PDB file of C-alpha atoms in Angstrom:
ATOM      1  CA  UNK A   1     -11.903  17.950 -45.996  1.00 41.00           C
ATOM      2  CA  UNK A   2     -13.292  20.918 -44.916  1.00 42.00           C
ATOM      3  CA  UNK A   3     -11.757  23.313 -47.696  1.00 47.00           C
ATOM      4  CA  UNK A   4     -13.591  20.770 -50.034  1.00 59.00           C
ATOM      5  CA  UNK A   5     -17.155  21.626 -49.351  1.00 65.00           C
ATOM      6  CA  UNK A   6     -18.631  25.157 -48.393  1.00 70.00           C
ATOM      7  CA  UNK A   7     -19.234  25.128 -44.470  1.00 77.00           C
ATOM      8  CA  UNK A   8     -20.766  27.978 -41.980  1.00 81.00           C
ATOM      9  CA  UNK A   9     -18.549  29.369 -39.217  1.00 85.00           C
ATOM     10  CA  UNK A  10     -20.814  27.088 -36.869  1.00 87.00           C
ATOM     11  CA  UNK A  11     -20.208  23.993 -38.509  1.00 87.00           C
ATOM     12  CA  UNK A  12     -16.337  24.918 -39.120  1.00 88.00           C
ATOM     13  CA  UNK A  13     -15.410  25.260 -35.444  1.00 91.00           C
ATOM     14  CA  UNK A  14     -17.585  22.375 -34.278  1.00 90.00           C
ATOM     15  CA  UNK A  15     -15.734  20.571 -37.291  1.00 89.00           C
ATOM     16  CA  UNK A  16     -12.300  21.892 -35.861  1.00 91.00           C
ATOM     17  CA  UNK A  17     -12.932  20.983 -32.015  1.00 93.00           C
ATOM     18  CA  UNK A  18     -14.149  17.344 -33.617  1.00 93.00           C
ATOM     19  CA  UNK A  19     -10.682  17.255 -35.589  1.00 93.00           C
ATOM     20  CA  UNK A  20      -8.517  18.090 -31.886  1.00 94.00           C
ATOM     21  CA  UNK A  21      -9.994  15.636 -30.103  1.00 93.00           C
ATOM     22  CA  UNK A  22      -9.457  12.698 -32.856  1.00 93.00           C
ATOM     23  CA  UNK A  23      -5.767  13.911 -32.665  1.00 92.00           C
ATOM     24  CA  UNK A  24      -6.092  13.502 -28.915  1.00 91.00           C
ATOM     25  CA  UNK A  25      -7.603  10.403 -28.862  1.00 91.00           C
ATOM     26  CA  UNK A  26      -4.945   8.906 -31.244  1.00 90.00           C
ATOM     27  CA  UNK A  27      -1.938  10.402 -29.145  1.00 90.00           C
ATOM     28  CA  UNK A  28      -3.682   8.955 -25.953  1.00 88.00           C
ATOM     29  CA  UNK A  29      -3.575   5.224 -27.396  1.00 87.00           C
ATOM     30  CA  UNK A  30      -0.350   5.690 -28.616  1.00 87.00           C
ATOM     31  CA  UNK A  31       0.709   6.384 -24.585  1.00 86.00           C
ATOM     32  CA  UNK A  32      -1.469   4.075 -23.633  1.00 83.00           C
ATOM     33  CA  UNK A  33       0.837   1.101 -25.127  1.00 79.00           C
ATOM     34  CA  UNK A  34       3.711   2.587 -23.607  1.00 84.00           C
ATOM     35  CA  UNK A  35       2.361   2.827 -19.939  1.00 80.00           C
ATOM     36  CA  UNK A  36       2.876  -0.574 -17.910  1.00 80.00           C
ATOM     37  CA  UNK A  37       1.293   0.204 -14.744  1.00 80.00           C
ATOM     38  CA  UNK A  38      -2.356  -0.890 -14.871  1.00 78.00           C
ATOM     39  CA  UNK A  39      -3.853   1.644 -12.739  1.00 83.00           C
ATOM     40  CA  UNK A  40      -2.280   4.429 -15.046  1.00 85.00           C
ATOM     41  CA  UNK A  41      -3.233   2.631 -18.022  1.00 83.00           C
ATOM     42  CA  UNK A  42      -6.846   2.667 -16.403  1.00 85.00           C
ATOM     43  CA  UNK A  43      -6.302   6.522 -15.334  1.00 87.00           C
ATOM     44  CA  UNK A  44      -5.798   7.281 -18.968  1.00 86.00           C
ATOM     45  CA  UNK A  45      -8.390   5.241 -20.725  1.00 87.00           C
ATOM     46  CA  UNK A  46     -10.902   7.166 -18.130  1.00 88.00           C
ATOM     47  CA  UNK A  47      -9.092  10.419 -19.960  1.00 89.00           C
ATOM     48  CA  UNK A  48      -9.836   9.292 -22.996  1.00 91.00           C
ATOM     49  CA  UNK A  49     -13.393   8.400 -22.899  1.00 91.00           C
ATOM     50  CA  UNK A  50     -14.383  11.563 -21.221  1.00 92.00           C
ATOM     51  CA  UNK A  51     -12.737  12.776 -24.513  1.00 90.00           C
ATOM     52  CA  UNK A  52     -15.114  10.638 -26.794  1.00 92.00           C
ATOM     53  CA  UNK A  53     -17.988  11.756 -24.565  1.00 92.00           C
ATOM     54  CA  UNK A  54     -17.394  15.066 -25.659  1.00 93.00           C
ATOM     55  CA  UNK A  55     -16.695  14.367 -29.014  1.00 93.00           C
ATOM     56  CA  UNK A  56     -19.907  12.053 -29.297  1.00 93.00           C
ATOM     57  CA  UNK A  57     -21.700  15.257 -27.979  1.00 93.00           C
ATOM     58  CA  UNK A  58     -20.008  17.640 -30.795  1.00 93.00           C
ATOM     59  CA  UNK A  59     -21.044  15.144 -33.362  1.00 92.00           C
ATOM     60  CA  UNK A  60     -25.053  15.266 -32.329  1.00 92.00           C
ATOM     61  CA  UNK A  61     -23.991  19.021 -32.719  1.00 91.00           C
ATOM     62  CA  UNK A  62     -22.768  19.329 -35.832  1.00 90.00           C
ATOM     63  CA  UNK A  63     -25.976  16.680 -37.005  1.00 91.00           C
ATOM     64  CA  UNK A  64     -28.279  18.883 -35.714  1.00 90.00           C
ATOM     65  CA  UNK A  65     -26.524  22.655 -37.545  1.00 88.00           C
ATOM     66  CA  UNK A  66     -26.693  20.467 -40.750  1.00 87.00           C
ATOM     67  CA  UNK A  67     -30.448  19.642 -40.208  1.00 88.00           C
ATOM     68  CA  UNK A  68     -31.122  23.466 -39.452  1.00 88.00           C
ATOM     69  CA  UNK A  69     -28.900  24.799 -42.451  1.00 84.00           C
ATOM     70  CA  UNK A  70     -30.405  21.795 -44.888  1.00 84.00           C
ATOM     71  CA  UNK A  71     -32.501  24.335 -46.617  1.00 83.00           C
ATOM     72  CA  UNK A  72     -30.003  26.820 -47.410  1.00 82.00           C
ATOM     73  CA  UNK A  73     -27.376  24.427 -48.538  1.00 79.00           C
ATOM     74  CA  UNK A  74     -27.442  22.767 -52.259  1.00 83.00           C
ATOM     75  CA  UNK A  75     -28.175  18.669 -52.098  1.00 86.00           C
ATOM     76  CA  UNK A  76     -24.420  17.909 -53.203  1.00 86.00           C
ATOM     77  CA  UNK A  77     -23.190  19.975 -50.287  1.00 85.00           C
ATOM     78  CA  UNK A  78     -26.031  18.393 -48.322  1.00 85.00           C
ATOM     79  CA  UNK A  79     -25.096  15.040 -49.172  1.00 87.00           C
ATOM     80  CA  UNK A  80     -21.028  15.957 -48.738  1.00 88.00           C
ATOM     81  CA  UNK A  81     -21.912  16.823 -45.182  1.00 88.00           C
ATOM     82  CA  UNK A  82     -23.773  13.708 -44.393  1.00 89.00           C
ATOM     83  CA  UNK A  83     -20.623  11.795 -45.627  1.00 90.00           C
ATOM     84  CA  UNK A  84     -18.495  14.426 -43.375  1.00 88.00           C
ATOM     85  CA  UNK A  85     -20.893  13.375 -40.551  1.00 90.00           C
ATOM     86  CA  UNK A  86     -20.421   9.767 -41.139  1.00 93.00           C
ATOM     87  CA  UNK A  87     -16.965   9.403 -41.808  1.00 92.00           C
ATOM     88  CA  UNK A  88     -16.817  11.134 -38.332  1.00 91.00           C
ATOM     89  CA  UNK A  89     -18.825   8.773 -36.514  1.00 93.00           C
ATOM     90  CA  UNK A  90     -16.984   5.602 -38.500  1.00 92.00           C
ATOM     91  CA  UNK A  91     -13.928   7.104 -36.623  1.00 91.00           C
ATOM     92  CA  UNK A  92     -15.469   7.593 -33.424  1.00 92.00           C
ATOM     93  CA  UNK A  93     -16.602   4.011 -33.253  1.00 93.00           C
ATOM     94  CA  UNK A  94     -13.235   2.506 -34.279  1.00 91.00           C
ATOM     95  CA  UNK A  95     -11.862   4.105 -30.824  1.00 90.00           C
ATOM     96  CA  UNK A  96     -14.833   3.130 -29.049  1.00 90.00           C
ATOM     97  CA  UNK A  97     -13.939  -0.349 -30.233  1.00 90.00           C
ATOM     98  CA  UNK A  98     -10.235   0.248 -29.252  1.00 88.00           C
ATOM     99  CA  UNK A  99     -11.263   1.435 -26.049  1.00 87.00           C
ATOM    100  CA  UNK A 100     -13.272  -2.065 -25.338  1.00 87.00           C
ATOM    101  CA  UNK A 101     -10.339  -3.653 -26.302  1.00 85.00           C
ATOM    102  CA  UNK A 102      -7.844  -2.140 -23.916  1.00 82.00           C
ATOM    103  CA  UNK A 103     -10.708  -2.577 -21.122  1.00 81.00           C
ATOM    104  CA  UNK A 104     -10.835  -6.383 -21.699  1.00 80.00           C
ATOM    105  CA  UNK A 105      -7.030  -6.778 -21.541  1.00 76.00           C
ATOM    106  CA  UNK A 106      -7.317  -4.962 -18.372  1.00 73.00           C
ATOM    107  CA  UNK A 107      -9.762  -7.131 -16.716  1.00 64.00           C
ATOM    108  CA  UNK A 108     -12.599  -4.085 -16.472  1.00 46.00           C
ATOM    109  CA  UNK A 109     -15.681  -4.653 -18.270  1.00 41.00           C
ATOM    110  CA  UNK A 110     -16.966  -1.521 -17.050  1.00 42.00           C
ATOM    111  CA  UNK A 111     -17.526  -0.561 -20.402  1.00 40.00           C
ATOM    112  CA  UNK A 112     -19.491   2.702 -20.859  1.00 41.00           C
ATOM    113  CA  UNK A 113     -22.185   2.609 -24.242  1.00 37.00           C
ATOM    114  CA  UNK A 114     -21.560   5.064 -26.395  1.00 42.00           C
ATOM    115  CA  UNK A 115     -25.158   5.498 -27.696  1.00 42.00           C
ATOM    116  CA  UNK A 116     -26.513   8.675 -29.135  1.00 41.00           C
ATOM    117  CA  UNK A 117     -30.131   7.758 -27.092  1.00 42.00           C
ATOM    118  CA  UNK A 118     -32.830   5.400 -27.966  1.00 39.00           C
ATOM    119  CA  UNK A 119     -34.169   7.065 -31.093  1.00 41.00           C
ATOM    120  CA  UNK A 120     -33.701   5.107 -34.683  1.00 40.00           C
ATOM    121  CA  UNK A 121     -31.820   8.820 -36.114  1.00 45.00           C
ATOM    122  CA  UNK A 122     -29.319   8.263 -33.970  1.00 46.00           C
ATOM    123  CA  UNK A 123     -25.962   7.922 -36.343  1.00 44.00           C
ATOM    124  CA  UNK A 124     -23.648   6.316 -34.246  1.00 45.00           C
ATOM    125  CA  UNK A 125     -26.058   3.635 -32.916  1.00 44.00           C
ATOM    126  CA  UNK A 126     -26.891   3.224 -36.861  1.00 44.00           C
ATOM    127  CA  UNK A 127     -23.789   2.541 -37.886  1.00 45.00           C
ATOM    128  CA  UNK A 128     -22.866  -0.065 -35.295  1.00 45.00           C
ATOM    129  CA  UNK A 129     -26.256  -1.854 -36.811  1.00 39.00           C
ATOM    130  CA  UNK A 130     -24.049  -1.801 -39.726  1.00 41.00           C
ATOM    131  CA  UNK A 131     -21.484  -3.012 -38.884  1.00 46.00           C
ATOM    132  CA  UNK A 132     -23.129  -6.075 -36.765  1.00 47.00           C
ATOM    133  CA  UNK A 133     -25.145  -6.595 -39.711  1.00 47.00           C
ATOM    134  CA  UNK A 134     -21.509  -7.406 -41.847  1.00 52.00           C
ATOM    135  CA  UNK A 135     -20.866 -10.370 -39.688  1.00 57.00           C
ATOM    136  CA  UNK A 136     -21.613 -13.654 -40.754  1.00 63.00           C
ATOM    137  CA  UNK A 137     -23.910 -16.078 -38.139  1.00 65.00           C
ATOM    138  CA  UNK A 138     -20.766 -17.977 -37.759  1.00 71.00           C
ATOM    139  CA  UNK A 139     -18.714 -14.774 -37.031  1.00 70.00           C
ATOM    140  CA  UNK A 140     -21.353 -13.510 -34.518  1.00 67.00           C
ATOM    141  CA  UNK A 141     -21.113 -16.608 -32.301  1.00 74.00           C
ATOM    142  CA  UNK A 142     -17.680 -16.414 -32.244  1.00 76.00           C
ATOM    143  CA  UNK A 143     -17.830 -13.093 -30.904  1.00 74.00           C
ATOM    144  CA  UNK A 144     -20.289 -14.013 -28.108  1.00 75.00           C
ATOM    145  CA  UNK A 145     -18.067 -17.101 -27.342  1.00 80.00           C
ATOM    146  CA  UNK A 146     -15.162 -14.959 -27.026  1.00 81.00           C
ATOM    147  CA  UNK A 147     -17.277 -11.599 -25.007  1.00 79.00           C
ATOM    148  CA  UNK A 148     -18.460 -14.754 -22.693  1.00 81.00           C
ATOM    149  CA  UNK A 149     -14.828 -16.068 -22.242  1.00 83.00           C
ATOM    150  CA  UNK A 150     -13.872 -12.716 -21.503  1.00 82.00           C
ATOM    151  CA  UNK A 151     -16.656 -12.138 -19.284  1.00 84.00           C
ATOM    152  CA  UNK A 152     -16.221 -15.133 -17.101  1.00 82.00           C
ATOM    153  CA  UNK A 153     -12.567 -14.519 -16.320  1.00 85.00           C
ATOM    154  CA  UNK A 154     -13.270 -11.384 -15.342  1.00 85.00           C
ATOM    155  CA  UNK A 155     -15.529 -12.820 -12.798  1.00 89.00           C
ATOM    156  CA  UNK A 156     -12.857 -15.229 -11.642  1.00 84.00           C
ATOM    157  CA  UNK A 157     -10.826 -12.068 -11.062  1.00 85.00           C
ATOM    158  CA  UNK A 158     -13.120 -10.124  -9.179  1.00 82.00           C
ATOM    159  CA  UNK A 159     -13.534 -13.009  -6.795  1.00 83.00           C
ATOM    160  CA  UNK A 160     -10.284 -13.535  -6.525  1.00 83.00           C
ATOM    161  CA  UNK A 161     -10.053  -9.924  -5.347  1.00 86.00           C
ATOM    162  CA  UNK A 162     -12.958 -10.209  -3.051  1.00 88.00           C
ATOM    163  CA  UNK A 163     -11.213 -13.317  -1.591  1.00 86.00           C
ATOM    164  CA  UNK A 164      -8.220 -11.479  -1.136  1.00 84.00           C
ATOM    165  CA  UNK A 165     -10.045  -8.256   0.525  1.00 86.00           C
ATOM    166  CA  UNK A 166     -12.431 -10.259   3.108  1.00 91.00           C
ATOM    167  CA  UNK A 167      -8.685 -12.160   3.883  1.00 84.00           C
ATOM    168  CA  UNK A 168      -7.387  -8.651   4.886  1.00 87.00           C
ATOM    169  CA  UNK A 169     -10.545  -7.566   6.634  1.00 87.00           C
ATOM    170  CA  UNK A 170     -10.014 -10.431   8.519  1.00 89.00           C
ATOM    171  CA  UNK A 171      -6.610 -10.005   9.316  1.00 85.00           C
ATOM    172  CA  UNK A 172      -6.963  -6.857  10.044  1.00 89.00           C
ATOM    173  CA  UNK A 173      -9.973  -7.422  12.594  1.00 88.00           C
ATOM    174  CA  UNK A 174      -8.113  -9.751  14.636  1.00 87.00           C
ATOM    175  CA  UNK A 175      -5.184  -6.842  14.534  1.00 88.00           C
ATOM    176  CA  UNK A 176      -7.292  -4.591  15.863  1.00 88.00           C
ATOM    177  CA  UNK A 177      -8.638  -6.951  18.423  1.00 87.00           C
ATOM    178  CA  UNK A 178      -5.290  -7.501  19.371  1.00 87.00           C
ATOM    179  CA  UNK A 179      -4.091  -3.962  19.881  1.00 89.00           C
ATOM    180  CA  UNK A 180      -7.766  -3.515  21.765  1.00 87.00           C
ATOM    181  CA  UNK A 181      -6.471  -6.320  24.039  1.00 87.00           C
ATOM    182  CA  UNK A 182      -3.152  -4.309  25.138  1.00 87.00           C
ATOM    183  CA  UNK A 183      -4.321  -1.164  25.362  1.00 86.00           C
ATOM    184  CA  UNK A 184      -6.808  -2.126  28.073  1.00 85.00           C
ATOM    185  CA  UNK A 185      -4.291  -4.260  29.949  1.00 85.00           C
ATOM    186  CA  UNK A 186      -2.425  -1.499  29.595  1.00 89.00           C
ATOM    187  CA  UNK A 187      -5.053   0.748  30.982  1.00 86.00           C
ATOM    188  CA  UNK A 188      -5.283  -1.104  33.928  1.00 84.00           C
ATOM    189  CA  UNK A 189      -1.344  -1.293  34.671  1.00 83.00           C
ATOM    190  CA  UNK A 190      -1.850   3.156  34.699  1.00 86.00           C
ATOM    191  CA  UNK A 191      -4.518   2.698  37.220  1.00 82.00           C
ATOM    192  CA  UNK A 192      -2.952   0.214  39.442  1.00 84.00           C
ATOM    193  CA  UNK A 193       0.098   2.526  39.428  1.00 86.00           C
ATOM    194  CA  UNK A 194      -1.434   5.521  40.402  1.00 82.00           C
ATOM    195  CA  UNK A 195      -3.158   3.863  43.386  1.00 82.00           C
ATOM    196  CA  UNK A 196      -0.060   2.470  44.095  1.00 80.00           C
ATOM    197  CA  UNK A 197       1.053   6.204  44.188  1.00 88.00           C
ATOM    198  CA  UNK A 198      -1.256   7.315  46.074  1.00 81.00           C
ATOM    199  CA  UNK A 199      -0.797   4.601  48.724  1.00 80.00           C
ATOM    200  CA  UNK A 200       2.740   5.589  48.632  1.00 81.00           C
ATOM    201  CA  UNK A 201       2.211   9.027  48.944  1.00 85.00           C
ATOM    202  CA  UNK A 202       0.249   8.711  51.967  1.00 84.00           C
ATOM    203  CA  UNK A 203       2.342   6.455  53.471  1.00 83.00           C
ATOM    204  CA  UNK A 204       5.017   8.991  53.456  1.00 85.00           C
ATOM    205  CA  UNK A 205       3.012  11.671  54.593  1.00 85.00           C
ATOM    206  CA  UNK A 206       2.089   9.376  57.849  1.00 82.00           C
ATOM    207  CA  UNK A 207       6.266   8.431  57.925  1.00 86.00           C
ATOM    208  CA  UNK A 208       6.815  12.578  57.708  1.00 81.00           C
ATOM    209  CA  UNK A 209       4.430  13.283  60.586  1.00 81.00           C
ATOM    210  CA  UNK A 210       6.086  10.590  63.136  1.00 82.00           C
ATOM    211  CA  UNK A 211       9.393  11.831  62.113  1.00 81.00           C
ATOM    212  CA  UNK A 212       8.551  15.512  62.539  1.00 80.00           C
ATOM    213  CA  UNK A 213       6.892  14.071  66.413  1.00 85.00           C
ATOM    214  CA  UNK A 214       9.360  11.869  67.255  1.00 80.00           C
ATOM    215  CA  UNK A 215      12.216  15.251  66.511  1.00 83.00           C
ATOM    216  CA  UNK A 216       9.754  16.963  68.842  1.00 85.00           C
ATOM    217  CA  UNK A 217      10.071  14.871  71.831  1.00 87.00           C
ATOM    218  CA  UNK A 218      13.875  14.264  71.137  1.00 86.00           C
ATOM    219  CA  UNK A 219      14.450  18.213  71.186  1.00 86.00           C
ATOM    220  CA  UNK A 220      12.318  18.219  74.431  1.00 83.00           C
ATOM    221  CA  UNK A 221      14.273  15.328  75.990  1.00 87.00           C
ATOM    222  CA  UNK A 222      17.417  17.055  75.276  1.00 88.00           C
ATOM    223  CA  UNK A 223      16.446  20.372  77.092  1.00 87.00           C
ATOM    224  CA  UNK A 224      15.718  18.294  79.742  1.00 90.00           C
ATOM    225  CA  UNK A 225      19.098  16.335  80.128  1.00 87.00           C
ATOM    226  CA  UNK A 226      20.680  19.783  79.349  1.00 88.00           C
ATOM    227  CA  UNK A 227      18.878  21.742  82.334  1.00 83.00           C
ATOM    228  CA  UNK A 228      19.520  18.524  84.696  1.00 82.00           C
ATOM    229  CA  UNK A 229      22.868  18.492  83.450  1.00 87.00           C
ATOM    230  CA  UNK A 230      23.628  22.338  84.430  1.00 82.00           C
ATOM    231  CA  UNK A 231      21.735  21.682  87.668  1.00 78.00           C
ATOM    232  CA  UNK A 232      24.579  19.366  88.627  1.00 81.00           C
ATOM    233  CA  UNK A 233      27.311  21.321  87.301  1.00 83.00           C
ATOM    234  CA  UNK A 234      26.321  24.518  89.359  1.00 76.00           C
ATOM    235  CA  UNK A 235      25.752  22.230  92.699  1.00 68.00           C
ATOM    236  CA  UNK A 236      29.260  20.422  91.858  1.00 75.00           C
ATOM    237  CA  UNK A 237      30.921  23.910  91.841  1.00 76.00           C
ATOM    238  CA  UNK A 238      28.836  26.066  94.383  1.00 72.00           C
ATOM    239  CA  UNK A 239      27.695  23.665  96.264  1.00 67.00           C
ATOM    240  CA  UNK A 240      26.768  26.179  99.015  1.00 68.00           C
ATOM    241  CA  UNK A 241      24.354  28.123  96.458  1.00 62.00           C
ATOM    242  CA  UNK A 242      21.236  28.226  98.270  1.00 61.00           C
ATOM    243  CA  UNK A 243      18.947  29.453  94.758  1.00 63.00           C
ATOM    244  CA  UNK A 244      19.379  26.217  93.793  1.00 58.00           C
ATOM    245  CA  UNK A 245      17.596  23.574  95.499  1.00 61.00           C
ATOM    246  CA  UNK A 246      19.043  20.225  95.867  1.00 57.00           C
ATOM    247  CA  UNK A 247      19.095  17.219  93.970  1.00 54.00           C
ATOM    248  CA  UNK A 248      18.560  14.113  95.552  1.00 56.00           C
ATOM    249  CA  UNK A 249      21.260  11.774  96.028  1.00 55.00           C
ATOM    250  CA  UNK A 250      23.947  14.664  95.135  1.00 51.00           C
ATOM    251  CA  UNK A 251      22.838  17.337  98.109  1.00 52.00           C
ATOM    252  CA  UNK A 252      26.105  17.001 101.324  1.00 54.00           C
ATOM    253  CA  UNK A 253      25.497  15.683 104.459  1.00 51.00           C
ATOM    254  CA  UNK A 254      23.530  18.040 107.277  1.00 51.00           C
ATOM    255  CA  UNK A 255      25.845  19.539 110.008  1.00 52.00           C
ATOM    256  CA  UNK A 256      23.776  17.941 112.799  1.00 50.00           C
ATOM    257  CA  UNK A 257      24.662  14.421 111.668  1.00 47.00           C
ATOM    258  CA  UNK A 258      28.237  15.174 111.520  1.00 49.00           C
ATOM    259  CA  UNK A 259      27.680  16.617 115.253  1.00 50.00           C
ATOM    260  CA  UNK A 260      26.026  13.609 116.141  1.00 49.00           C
ATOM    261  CA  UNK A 261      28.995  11.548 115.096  1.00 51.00           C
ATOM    262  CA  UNK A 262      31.245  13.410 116.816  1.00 51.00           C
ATOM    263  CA  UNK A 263      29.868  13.251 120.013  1.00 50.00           C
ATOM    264  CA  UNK A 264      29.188   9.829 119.777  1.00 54.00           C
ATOM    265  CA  UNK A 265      33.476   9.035 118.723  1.00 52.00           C
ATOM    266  CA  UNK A 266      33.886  11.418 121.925  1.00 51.00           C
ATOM    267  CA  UNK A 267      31.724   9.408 124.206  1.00 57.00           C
ATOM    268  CA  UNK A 268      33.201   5.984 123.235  1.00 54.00           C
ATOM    269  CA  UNK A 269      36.663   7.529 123.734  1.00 52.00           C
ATOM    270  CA  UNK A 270      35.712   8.286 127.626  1.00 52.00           C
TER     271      UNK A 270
END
């Protein structure tokens, strides 16, 4: 604990910010066996290991104040802190290991290494040497077995998934196609019916124009008829009028003809 051994103010908050994020980390798992839905199980196992990054970073930390503060500390405390540092990292790995786990029941072996770097002081790559170095041959090959089981249904899933997608692309293309189809037929409909409007429209224009003549020469015609029709209706009344000359067919008989007659009735009589 940290009241156990004598620690700086650097090492006690990097100690402290270690300690919240283990709580974290444990509350997250404990959600994460509640959650059904996979892609909020995945949502917060992506939580979570941005949470061990950072607590894989605060370890290197707190490794490197107890290198610089090495000299000023007595070798029990030295050694106490090395534990502390350990005992950390022993922790770290165990939800690194959960983490895996949780990946492989989800079918993503996406799995992120949590190495400290390449260099042979690195504690957390140490003590998964460790811990590989516990196993029996037996024990080992088991493991592989079981990573390459793992491994190959995951395969079968992803191309399961890609068969499904490239069925959907394809189904989708030929939708597409489709609705490309009717939208130019229907492009074509809009332009035959607007020349069909425009035919129309002239058409009616032409119609208007005859109409508008053909009123012209009826209105003429009528004034016409009218005048000859007053013409006869003055000579019928005044037939003497001589301002108005006469029409043929409807002007009386001349005088001399009627004389004529006479004298001719008159002669016949003698």
């Amino acid at each position: 604990m940290a009241s156990d051994m004598p620690m700086s103010a650097e090492l006690e908050q990097i100690d402290g910010e270690i300690q919240d994020i283990f709580r974290a980390l444990e509350n997250g798992f404990q959600k994460l066996d509640k959650i059904k839905d996979s892609n909020r199980q995945s949502k917060q196992l992506e939580e979570l290991t941005g949470k061990m990054r950072e607590c894989k970073r605060l370890i290197k930390e707190f490794d490197r104040e107890i290198k610089d503060q090495e000299s000023r500390h007595a070798p029990d405390v030295n050694k106490q802190l090395n534990e502390k540092k350990q005992t950390m990292i022993k922790e770290l790995n165990s939800y690194v290991a959960l983490r895996k786990t949780y990946q492989s029941s989800l079918g993503n072996k996406r799995v992120e290494l949590f190495d400290m770097g390449a260099g042979g002081n690195d504690p957390v790559a140490e003590d998964n040497v460790k811990m590989a170095s516990d196993m029996s041959n037996q024990e080992l090959v088991d493991a592989g077995r079981k990573q390459m089981d793992e491994t190959d249904q995951a395969i079968q899933r992803s191309k399961m998934v890609v068969e499904q997608t490239i069925e959907v692309g394809t189904q989708t293309a030929a939708n597409l196609k489709q609705q490309t189809d009717q939208m130019g037929r229907i492009v074509n409909e809009l332009d035959t019916i607007q020349f069909s409007i425009k035919k129309a429209t002239q058409l009616v224009k032409e119609i208007g124009r005859q109409v508008a003549t053909d009123k012209c020469i009826m209105f003429f015609l009528f004034l016409i008829v009218c005048g000859v029709i007053a013409i006869i209706i003055v000579k019928v009344v005044n037939p003497n009028n001589k301002n108005i000359r006469d029409i043929p067919g409807l002007a009386p008989p001349a005088p001399t003809a009627r004389r004529l007659l006479s004298a001719e009735a008159f002669g016949s009589l003698g």
